[in-house]
mmCIF file of C-alpha atoms in Angstrom:
data_model
loop_
_atom_site.group_PDB
_atom_site.id
_atom_site.type_symbol
_atom_site.label_atom_id
_atom_site.label_comp_id
_atom_site.label_asym_id
_atom_site.label_seq_id
_atom_site.Cartn_x
_atom_site.Cartn_y
_atom_site.Cartn_z
ATOM 1 C CA UNK A 1 -195.935 -62.342 -21.796
ATOM 2 C CA UNK A 2 -194.578 -59.025 -23.100
ATOM 3 C CA UNK A 3 -191.104 -59.989 -21.963
ATOM 4 C CA UNK A 4 -191.306 -63.283 -23.804
ATOM 5 C CA UNK A 5 -192.431 -61.510 -26.946
ATOM 6 C CA UNK A 6 -189.592 -58.999 -26.719
ATOM 7 C CA UNK A 7 -187.100 -61.766 -26.283
ATOM 8 C CA UNK A 8 -188.264 -63.363 -29.524
ATOM 9 C CA UNK A 9 -187.645 -60.237 -31.602
ATOM 10 C CA UNK A 10 -184.177 -60.430 -33.101
ATOM 11 C CA UNK A 11 -183.565 -57.311 -35.182
ATOM 12 C CA UNK A 12 -180.766 -57.401 -37.708
ATOM 13 C CA UNK A 13 -179.099 -54.549 -39.592
ATOM 14 C CA UNK A 14 -179.155 -54.877 -43.366
ATOM 15 C CA UNK A 15 -176.015 -54.495 -45.447
ATOM 16 C CA UNK A 16 -176.278 -54.642 -49.229
ATOM 17 C CA UNK A 17 -173.189 -56.168 -50.842
ATOM 18 C CA UNK A 18 -172.446 -54.787 -54.282
ATOM 19 C CA UNK A 19 -170.398 -56.965 -56.639
ATOM 20 C CA UNK A 20 -166.880 -57.523 -55.276
ATOM 21 C CA UNK A 21 -163.810 -59.715 -55.498
ATOM 22 C CA UNK A 22 -161.708 -61.560 -52.904
ATOM 23 C CA UNK A 23 -158.209 -62.330 -54.174
ATOM 24 C CA UNK A 24 -155.452 -64.768 -53.257
ATOM 25 C CA UNK A 25 -152.006 -63.125 -52.967
ATOM 26 C CA UNK A 26 -150.823 -64.844 -56.157
ATOM 27 C CA UNK A 27 -153.647 -63.235 -58.155
ATOM 28 C CA UNK A 28 -153.011 -59.850 -56.450
ATOM 29 C CA UNK A 29 -149.474 -59.955 -57.847
ATOM 30 C CA UNK A 30 -150.592 -61.014 -61.358
ATOM 31 C CA UNK A 31 -153.235 -58.286 -61.449
ATOM 32 C CA UNK A 32 -151.314 -55.445 -59.778
ATOM 33 C CA UNK A 33 -147.615 -56.355 -59.964
ATOM 34 C CA UNK A 34 -145.002 -58.509 -58.239
ATOM 35 C CA UNK A 35 -144.840 -57.870 -54.491
ATOM 36 C CA UNK A 36 -148.021 -55.773 -54.529
ATOM 37 C CA UNK A 37 -150.024 -55.647 -51.299
ATOM 38 C CA UNK A 38 -153.709 -54.601 -51.082
ATOM 39 C CA UNK A 39 -154.240 -51.135 -49.589
ATOM 40 C CA UNK A 40 -156.999 -50.589 -47.013
ATOM 41 C CA UNK A 41 -159.400 -47.873 -48.216
ATOM 42 C CA UNK A 42 -162.340 -48.399 -45.876
ATOM 43 C CA UNK A 43 -163.055 -50.816 -43.034
ATOM 44 C CA UNK A 44 -166.181 -52.995 -43.245
ATOM 45 C CA UNK A 45 -168.576 -54.144 -40.521
ATOM 46 C CA UNK A 46 -166.981 -57.566 -40.125
ATOM 47 C CA UNK A 47 -163.799 -57.140 -38.044
ATOM 48 C CA UNK A 48 -160.592 -57.249 -40.096
ATOM 49 C CA UNK A 49 -162.384 -56.957 -43.452
ATOM 50 C CA UNK A 50 -161.847 -53.915 -45.650
ATOM 51 C CA UNK A 51 -162.564 -52.462 -49.072
ATOM 52 C CA UNK A 52 -159.233 -52.099 -50.846
ATOM 53 C CA UNK A 53 -158.131 -49.246 -53.078
ATOM 54 C CA UNK A 54 -157.625 -51.759 -55.890
ATOM 55 C CA UNK A 55 -160.333 -52.438 -58.463
ATOM 56 C CA UNK A 56 -160.596 -54.947 -61.295
ATOM 57 C CA UNK A 57 -162.629 -55.424 -64.457
ATOM 58 C CA UNK A 58 -164.811 -58.504 -64.860
ATOM 59 C CA UNK A 59 -164.911 -59.727 -68.457
ATOM 60 C CA UNK A 60 -167.438 -62.374 -69.491
ATOM 61 C CA UNK A 61 -168.570 -63.797 -72.808
ATOM 62 C CA UNK A 62 -171.378 -61.249 -73.173
ATOM 63 C CA UNK A 63 -170.226 -58.138 -71.346
ATOM 64 C CA UNK A 64 -167.795 -56.397 -69.066
ATOM 65 C CA UNK A 65 -167.996 -54.503 -65.757
ATOM 66 C CA UNK A 66 -165.209 -52.114 -64.764
ATOM 67 C CA UNK A 67 -164.285 -50.713 -61.373
ATOM 68 C CA UNK A 68 -165.235 -53.736 -59.278
ATOM 69 C CA UNK A 69 -164.044 -53.348 -55.704
ATOM 70 C CA UNK A 70 -161.498 -55.769 -54.244
ATOM 71 C CA UNK A 71 -162.036 -56.691 -50.583
ATOM 72 C CA UNK A 72 -159.207 -57.510 -48.238
ATOM 73 C CA UNK A 73 -157.430 -59.212 -46.650
ATOM 74 C CA UNK A 74 -156.347 -61.794 -49.232
ATOM 75 C CA UNK A 75 -157.804 -65.301 -49.041
ATOM 76 C CA UNK A 76 -156.589 -68.780 -49.927
ATOM 77 C CA UNK A 77 -158.730 -68.767 -53.078
ATOM 78 C CA UNK A 78 -159.921 -65.996 -55.384
ATOM 79 C CA UNK A 79 -163.713 -65.551 -55.285
ATOM 80 C CA UNK A 80 -165.969 -63.226 -57.271
ATOM 81 C CA UNK A 81 -169.401 -62.337 -55.842
ATOM 82 C CA UNK A 82 -171.917 -60.886 -58.278
ATOM 83 C CA UNK A 83 -175.676 -60.505 -58.550
ATOM 84 C CA UNK A 84 -177.691 -62.545 -61.055
ATOM 85 C CA UNK A 85 -178.328 -59.265 -62.904
ATOM 86 C CA UNK A 86 -174.554 -58.874 -63.242
ATOM 87 C CA UNK A 87 -174.336 -62.488 -64.397
ATOM 88 C CA UNK A 88 -176.839 -61.854 -67.174
ATOM 89 C CA UNK A 89 -174.896 -58.788 -68.303
ATOM 90 C CA UNK A 90 -171.558 -60.621 -68.208
ATOM 91 C CA UNK A 91 -172.807 -63.883 -69.695
ATOM 92 C CA UNK A 92 -172.102 -66.124 -66.693
ATOM 93 C CA UNK A 93 -174.606 -68.137 -64.658
ATOM 94 C CA UNK A 94 -173.109 -68.605 -61.188
ATOM 95 C CA UNK A 95 -174.690 -70.835 -58.540
ATOM 96 C CA UNK A 96 -176.213 -69.448 -55.339
ATOM 97 C CA UNK A 97 -173.916 -70.770 -52.634
ATOM 98 C CA UNK A 98 -172.151 -70.009 -49.403
ATOM 99 C CA UNK A 99 -168.970 -67.966 -49.569
ATOM 100 C CA UNK A 100 -165.954 -70.276 -49.779
ATOM 101 C CA UNK A 101 -167.877 -73.123 -51.420
ATOM 102 C CA UNK A 102 -166.596 -72.877 -54.990
ATOM 103 C CA UNK A 103 -167.621 -76.317 -56.275
ATOM 104 C CA UNK A 104 -169.668 -75.802 -59.425
ATOM 105 C CA UNK A 105 -168.906 -72.086 -59.522
ATOM 106 C CA UNK A 106 -168.409 -70.235 -62.819
ATOM 107 C CA UNK A 107 -165.300 -68.896 -64.528
ATOM 108 C CA UNK A 108 -164.545 -65.348 -65.655
ATOM 109 C CA UNK A 109 -161.648 -63.106 -66.660
ATOM 110 C CA UNK A 110 -160.244 -60.565 -64.176
ATOM 111 C CA UNK A 111 -158.219 -57.609 -65.436
ATOM 112 C CA UNK A 112 -156.091 -55.410 -63.200
ATOM 113 C CA UNK A 113 -153.635 -52.592 -63.814
ATOM 114 C CA UNK A 114 -150.720 -55.002 -64.392
ATOM 115 C CA UNK A 115 -152.228 -58.199 -65.781
ATOM 116 C CA UNK A 116 -155.077 -60.601 -66.345
ATOM 117 C CA UNK A 117 -156.279 -63.740 -64.550
ATOM 118 C CA UNK A 118 -158.438 -66.337 -66.313
ATOM 119 C CA UNK A 119 -160.548 -67.979 -63.601
ATOM 120 C CA UNK A 120 -162.017 -71.379 -64.432
ATOM 121 C CA UNK A 121 -164.064 -71.214 -61.214
ATOM 122 C CA UNK A 122 -164.741 -68.826 -58.360
ATOM 123 C CA UNK A 123 -167.796 -66.803 -59.452
ATOM 124 C CA UNK A 124 -170.830 -67.157 -57.167
ATOM 125 C CA UNK A 125 -174.056 -65.460 -56.110
ATOM 126 C CA UNK A 126 -173.589 -65.358 -52.356
ATOM 127 C CA UNK A 127 -176.219 -67.091 -50.285
ATOM 128 C CA UNK A 128 -177.957 -64.550 -48.056
ATOM 129 C CA UNK A 129 -176.736 -64.830 -44.503
ATOM 130 C CA UNK A 130 -176.572 -63.278 -41.048
ATOM 131 C CA UNK A 131 -173.250 -62.872 -39.253
ATOM 132 C CA UNK A 132 -173.351 -63.214 -35.472
ATOM 133 C CA UNK A 133 -171.173 -63.985 -32.477
ATOM 134 C CA UNK A 134 -171.400 -67.380 -30.713
ATOM 135 C CA UNK A 135 -172.832 -65.629 -27.639
ATOM 136 C CA UNK A 136 -175.595 -64.059 -29.734
ATOM 137 C CA UNK A 137 -176.429 -67.369 -31.384
ATOM 138 C CA UNK A 138 -176.559 -69.085 -28.013
ATOM 139 C CA UNK A 139 -178.831 -66.404 -26.562
ATOM 140 C CA UNK A 140 -181.273 -66.788 -29.456
ATOM 141 C CA UNK A 141 -181.041 -70.581 -29.650
ATOM 142 C CA UNK A 142 -179.531 -70.502 -33.130
ATOM 143 C CA UNK A 143 -176.630 -72.490 -34.532
ATOM 144 C CA UNK A 144 -174.148 -72.072 -37.339
ATOM 145 C CA UNK A 145 -175.459 -73.188 -40.713
ATOM 146 C CA UNK A 146 -179.169 -73.209 -39.905
ATOM 147 C CA UNK A 147 -181.708 -71.328 -41.974
ATOM 148 C CA UNK A 148 -184.154 -68.728 -40.697
ATOM 149 C CA UNK A 149 -186.631 -66.411 -42.352
ATOM 150 C CA UNK A 150 -186.223 -62.654 -42.140
ATOM 151 C CA UNK A 151 -188.970 -60.076 -42.537
ATOM 152 C CA UNK A 152 -188.502 -56.581 -43.919
ATOM 153 C CA UNK A 153 -191.357 -54.103 -44.190
ATOM 154 C CA UNK A 154 -192.108 -51.259 -46.544
ATOM 155 C CA UNK A 155 -193.565 -50.779 -50.008
ATOM 156 C CA UNK A 156 -191.735 -53.887 -51.231
ATOM 157 C CA UNK A 157 -191.931 -55.753 -47.930
ATOM 158 C CA UNK A 158 -191.135 -59.458 -48.050
ATOM 159 C CA UNK A 159 -189.928 -62.408 -46.027
ATOM 160 C CA UNK A 160 -186.619 -63.830 -47.154
ATOM 161 C CA UNK A 161 -186.482 -67.596 -46.708
ATOM 162 C CA UNK A 162 -183.260 -69.599 -46.690
ATOM 163 C CA UNK A 163 -181.267 -67.043 -44.710
ATOM 164 C CA UNK A 164 -178.179 -68.832 -43.411
ATOM 165 C CA UNK A 165 -176.956 -68.178 -39.864
ATOM 166 C CA UNK A 166 -173.177 -67.831 -39.805
ATOM 167 C CA UNK A 167 -171.698 -67.953 -36.332
ATOM 168 C CA UNK A 168 -168.112 -66.873 -35.796
ATOM 169 C CA UNK A 169 -166.032 -65.437 -32.950
ATOM 170 C CA UNK A 170 -164.754 -63.007 -35.597
ATOM 171 C CA UNK A 171 -168.232 -61.613 -36.277
ATOM 172 C CA UNK A 172 -169.381 -58.063 -35.572
ATOM 173 C CA UNK A 173 -171.018 -57.630 -32.159
ATOM 174 C CA UNK A 174 -174.227 -56.475 -33.855
ATOM 175 C CA UNK A 175 -175.805 -59.180 -36.065
ATOM 176 C CA UNK A 176 -175.719 -58.148 -39.739
ATOM 177 C CA UNK A 177 -177.671 -59.454 -42.736
ATOM 178 C CA UNK A 178 -175.709 -59.618 -45.981
ATOM 179 C CA UNK A 179 -177.726 -59.679 -49.203
ATOM 180 C CA UNK A 180 -176.847 -58.652 -52.740
ATOM 181 C CA UNK A 181 -178.121 -55.718 -54.790
ATOM 182 C CA UNK A 182 -180.875 -57.740 -56.498
ATOM 183 C CA UNK A 183 -182.186 -58.810 -53.106
ATOM 184 C CA UNK A 184 -181.941 -55.311 -51.647
ATOM 185 C CA UNK A 185 -183.729 -53.816 -54.644
ATOM 186 C CA UNK A 186 -186.416 -56.507 -54.657
ATOM 187 C CA UNK A 187 -187.134 -55.688 -51.011
ATOM 188 C CA UNK A 188 -186.823 -51.923 -51.544
ATOM 189 C CA UNK A 189 -184.266 -51.649 -48.757
ATOM 190 C CA UNK A 190 -180.834 -50.111 -48.394
ATOM 191 C CA UNK A 191 -177.886 -50.530 -46.072
ATOM 192 C CA UNK A 192 -178.906 -49.431 -42.590
ATOM 193 C CA UNK A 193 -182.488 -50.697 -42.770
ATOM 194 C CA UNK A 194 -183.528 -53.333 -40.254
ATOM 195 C CA UNK A 195 -185.054 -56.786 -40.646
ATOM 196 C CA UNK A 196 -186.595 -59.089 -38.058
ATOM 197 C CA UNK A 197 -185.813 -62.788 -37.817
ATOM 198 C CA UNK A 198 -188.902 -64.979 -37.998
ATOM 199 C CA UNK A 199 -188.846 -68.366 -36.325
ATOM 200 C CA UNK A 200 -190.854 -71.409 -37.260
ATOM 201 C CA UNK A 201 -192.771 -72.005 -40.508
ATOM 202 C CA UNK B 1 -210.381 -81.453 -45.063
ATOM 203 C CA UNK B 2 -208.212 -82.234 -48.064
ATOM 204 C CA UNK B 3 -210.699 -80.598 -50.384
ATOM 205 C CA UNK B 4 -210.723 -77.455 -48.282
ATOM 206 C CA UNK B 5 -206.929 -77.347 -48.349
ATOM 207 C CA UNK B 6 -206.828 -77.781 -52.111
ATOM 208 C CA UNK B 7 -209.310 -74.999 -52.556
ATOM 209 C CA UNK B 8 -207.061 -72.632 -50.626
ATOM 210 C CA UNK B 9 -204.084 -73.260 -52.904
ATOM 211 C CA UNK B 10 -204.022 -70.624 -55.629
ATOM 212 C CA UNK B 11 -201.016 -71.283 -57.863
ATOM 213 C CA UNK B 12 -199.825 -68.465 -60.073
ATOM 214 C CA UNK B 13 -197.430 -68.552 -63.024
ATOM 215 C CA UNK B 14 -194.453 -66.228 -62.722
ATOM 216 C CA UNK B 15 -193.512 -63.835 -65.510
ATOM 217 C CA UNK B 16 -190.382 -61.718 -65.144
ATOM 218 C CA UNK B 17 -190.708 -58.311 -66.808
ATOM 219 C CA UNK B 18 -187.447 -56.961 -68.135
ATOM 220 C CA UNK B 19 -187.153 -53.181 -68.566
ATOM 221 C CA UNK B 20 -189.622 -51.909 -71.177
ATOM 222 C CA UNK B 21 -191.410 -48.849 -72.455
ATOM 223 C CA UNK B 22 -195.073 -48.071 -73.200
ATOM 224 C CA UNK B 23 -195.463 -45.171 -75.645
ATOM 225 C CA UNK B 24 -198.214 -42.725 -76.571
ATOM 226 C CA UNK B 25 -198.734 -42.380 -80.327
ATOM 227 C CA UNK B 26 -197.275 -38.872 -80.305
ATOM 228 C CA UNK B 27 -194.001 -40.157 -78.831
ATOM 229 C CA UNK B 28 -194.005 -43.114 -81.294
ATOM 230 C CA UNK B 29 -193.976 -40.581 -84.122
ATOM 231 C CA UNK B 30 -191.244 -38.413 -82.554
ATOM 232 C CA UNK B 31 -189.060 -41.471 -81.891
ATOM 233 C CA UNK B 32 -189.685 -43.415 -85.122
ATOM 234 C CA UNK B 33 -191.088 -40.944 -87.672
ATOM 235 C CA UNK B 34 -194.344 -39.232 -88.628
ATOM 236 C CA UNK B 35 -197.188 -41.686 -89.181
ATOM 237 C CA UNK B 36 -195.193 -44.601 -87.734
ATOM 238 C CA UNK B 37 -197.180 -47.462 -86.222
ATOM 239 C CA UNK B 38 -195.743 -50.022 -83.758
ATOM 240 C CA UNK B 39 -195.167 -53.462 -85.294
ATOM 241 C CA UNK B 40 -196.198 -56.587 -83.374
ATOM 242 C CA UNK B 41 -193.179 -58.861 -82.905
ATOM 243 C CA UNK B 42 -194.447 -61.252 -80.227
ATOM 244 C CA UNK B 43 -197.714 -61.553 -78.317
ATOM 245 C CA UNK B 44 -197.624 -61.434 -74.509
ATOM 246 C CA UNK B 45 -199.675 -63.325 -71.926
ATOM 247 C CA UNK B 46 -202.124 -60.488 -71.328
ATOM 248 C CA UNK B 47 -204.618 -60.427 -74.237
ATOM 249 C CA UNK B 48 -203.962 -57.670 -76.797
ATOM 250 C CA UNK B 49 -200.497 -56.847 -75.414
ATOM 251 C CA UNK B 50 -197.413 -57.409 -77.531
ATOM 252 C CA UNK B 51 -193.671 -56.797 -77.698
ATOM 253 C CA UNK B 52 -193.050 -54.453 -80.615
ATOM 254 C CA UNK B 53 -190.182 -54.619 -83.098
ATOM 255 C CA UNK B 54 -189.224 -51.091 -82.054
ATOM 256 C CA UNK B 55 -186.586 -50.470 -79.389
ATOM 257 C CA UNK B 56 -185.350 -47.287 -77.703
ATOM 258 C CA UNK B 57 -182.346 -46.155 -75.718
ATOM 259 C CA UNK B 58 -182.787 -44.888 -72.153
ATOM 260 C CA UNK B 59 -180.369 -42.077 -71.336
ATOM 261 C CA UNK B 60 -179.993 -40.894 -67.749
ATOM 262 C CA UNK B 61 -177.592 -38.596 -65.946
ATOM 263 C CA UNK B 62 -175.226 -41.439 -65.036
ATOM 264 C CA UNK B 63 -175.606 -44.036 -67.792
ATOM 265 C CA UNK B 64 -177.422 -45.345 -70.828
ATOM 266 C CA UNK B 65 -179.194 -48.588 -71.764
ATOM 267 C CA UNK B 66 -179.741 -49.445 -75.427
ATOM 268 C CA UNK B 67 -182.154 -51.865 -77.056
ATOM 269 C CA UNK B 68 -185.022 -51.447 -74.590
ATOM 270 C CA UNK B 69 -188.163 -53.158 -75.865
ATOM 271 C CA UNK B 70 -191.291 -51.139 -76.630
ATOM 272 C CA UNK B 71 -194.586 -52.839 -75.721
ATOM 273 C CA UNK B 72 -197.772 -52.262 -77.658
ATOM 274 C CA UNK B 73 -200.434 -51.156 -78.166
ATOM 275 C CA UNK B 74 -199.860 -47.437 -77.567
ATOM 276 C CA UNK B 75 -201.227 -45.878 -74.386
ATOM 277 C CA UNK B 76 -202.506 -42.441 -73.410
ATOM 278 C CA UNK B 77 -199.239 -41.700 -71.585
ATOM 279 C CA UNK B 78 -195.679 -42.821 -72.129
ATOM 280 C CA UNK B 79 -194.375 -44.970 -69.257
ATOM 281 C CA UNK B 80 -190.943 -46.504 -68.665
ATOM 282 C CA UNK B 81 -190.653 -49.530 -66.367
ATOM 283 C CA UNK B 82 -187.182 -50.336 -65.080
ATOM 284 C CA UNK B 83 -185.625 -52.215 -62.184
ATOM 285 C CA UNK B 84 -183.903 -50.386 -59.316
ATOM 286 C CA UNK B 85 -180.647 -51.867 -60.600
ATOM 287 C CA UNK B 86 -181.318 -50.149 -63.944
ATOM 288 C CA UNK B 87 -182.143 -46.940 -62.073
ATOM 289 C CA UNK B 88 -178.801 -46.990 -60.304
ATOM 290 C CA UNK B 89 -176.993 -47.522 -63.626
ATOM 291 C CA UNK B 90 -178.960 -44.744 -65.345
ATOM 292 C CA UNK B 91 -178.898 -42.286 -62.448
ATOM 293 C CA UNK B 92 -182.649 -42.145 -61.807
ATOM 294 C CA UNK B 93 -184.511 -43.114 -58.646
ATOM 295 C CA UNK B 94 -188.065 -44.039 -59.678
ATOM 296 C CA UNK B 95 -190.828 -44.768 -57.157
ATOM 297 C CA UNK B 96 -192.358 -48.226 -56.736
ATOM 298 C CA UNK B 97 -195.910 -47.786 -57.942
ATOM 299 C CA UNK B 98 -198.756 -49.272 -59.873
ATOM 300 C CA UNK B 99 -198.634 -49.057 -63.660
ATOM 301 C CA UNK B 100 -200.472 -45.939 -64.853
ATOM 302 C CA UNK B 101 -199.873 -44.005 -61.615
ATOM 303 C CA UNK B 102 -197.207 -41.551 -62.756
ATOM 304 C CA UNK B 103 -197.456 -39.004 -59.931
ATOM 305 C CA UNK B 104 -193.994 -38.553 -58.492
ATOM 306 C CA UNK B 105 -192.388 -40.633 -61.227
ATOM 307 C CA UNK B 106 -188.945 -39.794 -62.606
ATOM 308 C CA UNK B 107 -187.836 -38.256 -65.901
ATOM 309 C CA UNK B 108 -185.466 -39.671 -68.508
ATOM 310 C CA UNK B 109 -184.455 -39.245 -72.143
ATOM 311 C CA UNK B 110 -185.743 -41.715 -74.774
ATOM 312 C CA UNK B 111 -183.925 -42.044 -78.096
ATOM 313 C CA UNK B 112 -185.391 -43.773 -81.137
ATOM 314 C CA UNK B 113 -184.302 -44.165 -84.743
ATOM 315 C CA UNK B 114 -185.859 -40.832 -85.777
ATOM 316 C CA UNK B 115 -185.762 -38.600 -82.704
ATOM 317 C CA UNK B 116 -185.540 -38.008 -78.985
ATOM 318 C CA UNK B 117 -188.142 -37.474 -76.253
ATOM 319 C CA UNK B 118 -187.259 -35.741 -72.980
ATOM 320 C CA UNK B 119 -189.626 -37.142 -70.362
ATOM 321 C CA UNK B 120 -190.095 -35.078 -67.213
ATOM 322 C CA UNK B 121 -192.048 -37.959 -65.673
ATOM 323 C CA UNK B 122 -193.062 -41.525 -66.513
ATOM 324 C CA UNK B 123 -190.271 -43.712 -65.109
ATOM 325 C CA UNK B 124 -191.399 -46.200 -62.446
ATOM 326 C CA UNK B 125 -190.476 -49.470 -60.757
ATOM 327 C CA UNK B 126 -193.677 -51.428 -61.266
ATOM 328 C CA UNK B 127 -195.412 -52.660 -58.149
ATOM 329 C CA UNK B 128 -195.520 -56.458 -58.196
ATOM 330 C CA UNK B 129 -198.972 -57.699 -59.117
ATOM 331 C CA UNK B 130 -201.137 -60.628 -60.183
ATOM 332 C CA UNK B 131 -203.445 -60.350 -63.187
ATOM 333 C CA UNK B 132 -206.684 -62.287 -62.953
ATOM 334 C CA UNK B 133 -210.211 -62.427 -64.375
ATOM 335 C CA UNK B 134 -213.201 -61.238 -62.301
ATOM 336 C CA UNK B 135 -214.466 -64.838 -62.153
ATOM 337 C CA UNK B 136 -211.147 -66.012 -60.726
ATOM 338 C CA UNK B 137 -211.094 -63.225 -58.157
ATOM 339 C CA UNK B 138 -214.653 -64.029 -57.121
ATOM 340 C CA UNK B 139 -213.883 -67.738 -56.776
ATOM 341 C CA UNK B 140 -210.927 -67.015 -54.494
ATOM 342 C CA UNK B 141 -212.643 -64.219 -52.562
ATOM 343 C CA UNK B 142 -210.180 -61.595 -53.791
ATOM 344 C CA UNK B 143 -210.853 -58.089 -55.039
ATOM 345 C CA UNK B 144 -209.110 -55.610 -57.288
ATOM 346 C CA UNK B 145 -206.438 -53.571 -55.519
ATOM 347 C CA UNK B 146 -205.992 -55.764 -52.454
ATOM 348 C CA UNK B 147 -202.610 -57.084 -51.385
ATOM 349 C CA UNK B 148 -201.687 -60.718 -50.858
ATOM 350 C CA UNK B 149 -198.469 -62.523 -50.073
ATOM 351 C CA UNK B 150 -196.980 -64.992 -52.536
ATOM 352 C CA UNK B 151 -194.592 -67.809 -51.709
ATOM 353 C CA UNK B 152 -191.949 -69.177 -54.039
ATOM 354 C CA UNK B 153 -189.681 -72.065 -53.093
ATOM 355 C CA UNK B 154 -186.159 -73.031 -54.023
ATOM 356 C CA UNK B 155 -182.629 -72.106 -53.011
ATOM 357 C CA UNK B 156 -183.655 -68.432 -52.762
ATOM 358 C CA UNK B 157 -187.192 -69.117 -51.611
ATOM 359 C CA UNK B 158 -189.101 -66.175 -50.174
ATOM 360 C CA UNK B 159 -192.526 -64.733 -49.537
ATOM 361 C CA UNK B 160 -193.273 -61.557 -51.462
ATOM 362 C CA UNK B 161 -195.488 -59.207 -49.462
ATOM 363 C CA UNK B 162 -197.419 -56.319 -51.002
ATOM 364 C CA UNK B 163 -198.453 -58.232 -54.121
ATOM 365 C CA UNK B 164 -201.324 -56.290 -55.682
ATOM 366 C CA UNK B 165 -204.312 -58.150 -57.114
ATOM 367 C CA UNK B 166 -205.357 -56.636 -60.440
ATOM 368 C CA UNK B 167 -208.738 -57.809 -61.642
ATOM 369 C CA UNK B 168 -209.756 -57.142 -65.240
ATOM 370 C CA UNK B 169 -212.074 -58.752 -67.805
ATOM 371 C CA UNK B 170 -209.129 -58.301 -70.201
ATOM 372 C CA UNK B 171 -206.830 -60.508 -68.071
ATOM 373 C CA UNK B 172 -205.378 -63.846 -69.131
ATOM 374 C CA UNK B 173 -207.494 -66.831 -68.072
ATOM 375 C CA UNK B 174 -204.558 -68.173 -66.057
ATOM 376 C CA UNK B 175 -203.531 -65.838 -63.209
ATOM 377 C CA UNK B 176 -200.046 -64.431 -63.788
ATOM 378 C CA UNK B 177 -197.579 -62.783 -61.389
ATOM 379 C CA UNK B 178 -195.586 -59.920 -62.858
ATOM 380 C CA UNK B 179 -192.335 -59.019 -61.118
ATOM 381 C CA UNK B 180 -189.195 -57.306 -62.353
ATOM 382 C CA UNK B 181 -185.732 -58.735 -62.920
ATOM 383 C CA UNK B 182 -184.439 -57.708 -59.471
ATOM 384 C CA UNK B 183 -187.343 -59.515 -57.839
ATOM 385 C CA UNK B 184 -186.966 -62.595 -60.043
ATOM 386 C CA UNK B 185 -183.238 -62.757 -59.366
ATOM 387 C CA UNK B 186 -183.688 -62.208 -55.621
ATOM 388 C CA UNK B 187 -186.081 -65.172 -55.551
ATOM 389 C CA UNK B 188 -183.957 -67.259 -57.917
ATOM 390 C CA UNK B 189 -186.908 -67.799 -60.230
ATOM 391 C CA UNK B 190 -187.533 -67.426 -63.951
ATOM 392 C CA UNK B 191 -190.568 -67.046 -66.173
ATOM 393 C CA UNK B 192 -192.615 -70.237 -66.013
ATOM 394 C CA UNK B 193 -191.949 -70.975 -62.342
ATOM 395 C CA UNK B 194 -194.947 -71.101 -60.045
ATOM 396 C CA UNK B 195 -195.787 -69.265 -56.831
ATOM 397 C CA UNK B 196 -198.545 -69.888 -54.304
ATOM 398 C CA UNK B 197 -200.729 -67.151 -52.867
ATOM 399 C CA UNK B 198 -200.667 -67.034 -49.070
ATOM 400 C CA UNK B 199 -203.664 -65.666 -47.234
ATOM 401 C CA UNK B 200 -203.680 -64.024 -43.829
ATOM 402 C CA UNK B 201 -200.683 -62.715 -41.872
#
């Protein structure tokens, strides 16, 4: 019985994602100059991903946020991930959706050291999600795209619903929960804390 | 059976509290002038409480937020309620605690139209809570100070743990959940949405 219980306890490390930008190479060159390549400043938990040295300003109808980190490598489409609190400050109202799904996303202006990009779409609040390897998903009986609940304890303890499982051979070996700063603050947790996946309900 | 189920469904209206300040009369007079009295701009859900016309600036070691609403009436002690996101921007790290419990709370500078107050304590992240009348609490078998869980649905659905029940004869007739902007944004909800109290677990 104890063994069964242990096997049903999937602990996940928490990582809080602050506002950030993914850029296509075309936008990198508009923002930072022709031929510019992103420079790796710090590697992230997901293999191949890094925080770049480059930063941009986000300029909305109501406000502006400077010094927003660009993540690399470049992608096919530029995507801006902000919290709803950021959205209120900037004057944009982005949908909550999975990274890469930019239908219905909001526009914004990006400003870099060499130029400006007017996005008509690409701003989202990222759906909370857990990255894991196919082998991990198989072990736990999970599949890509499904939702689970995740419990975190503490003075602001809560159970996040609608946590998307994202299975990829490119994932970190250790499963990682990605939530934004509003979600981290609402739960009173910081990067490095641990949550537990709850099945059922 | 249906009746029993209905009776165990306590729905609660959600109200999102943006950053705000409660002032003692002494601080009102330092910030806005000798003999100044707060002016009622808009009544709030809890009887006798109102948003005042007066606003202050919060000035921390890292940043500043202008136009922060003062709530009335005055209280015995000045208290500043901010979100953790605000705290990060300002450079203060307030504890999560119940309104009125200022032990261990943070300091900050308040600036009004006539003067400045240097608080050495008084800044908190308010503990999430539900206001209700004694009759309501009795009907539902709840008591002042206890914790319940509260479920909200939707694209960012979650179950808040550690929701404090606050019973007072001065409460609104309709039970009301008070959470801050981080918590509202993390749950994807706005003022006027409804949550359901969950017993047990």
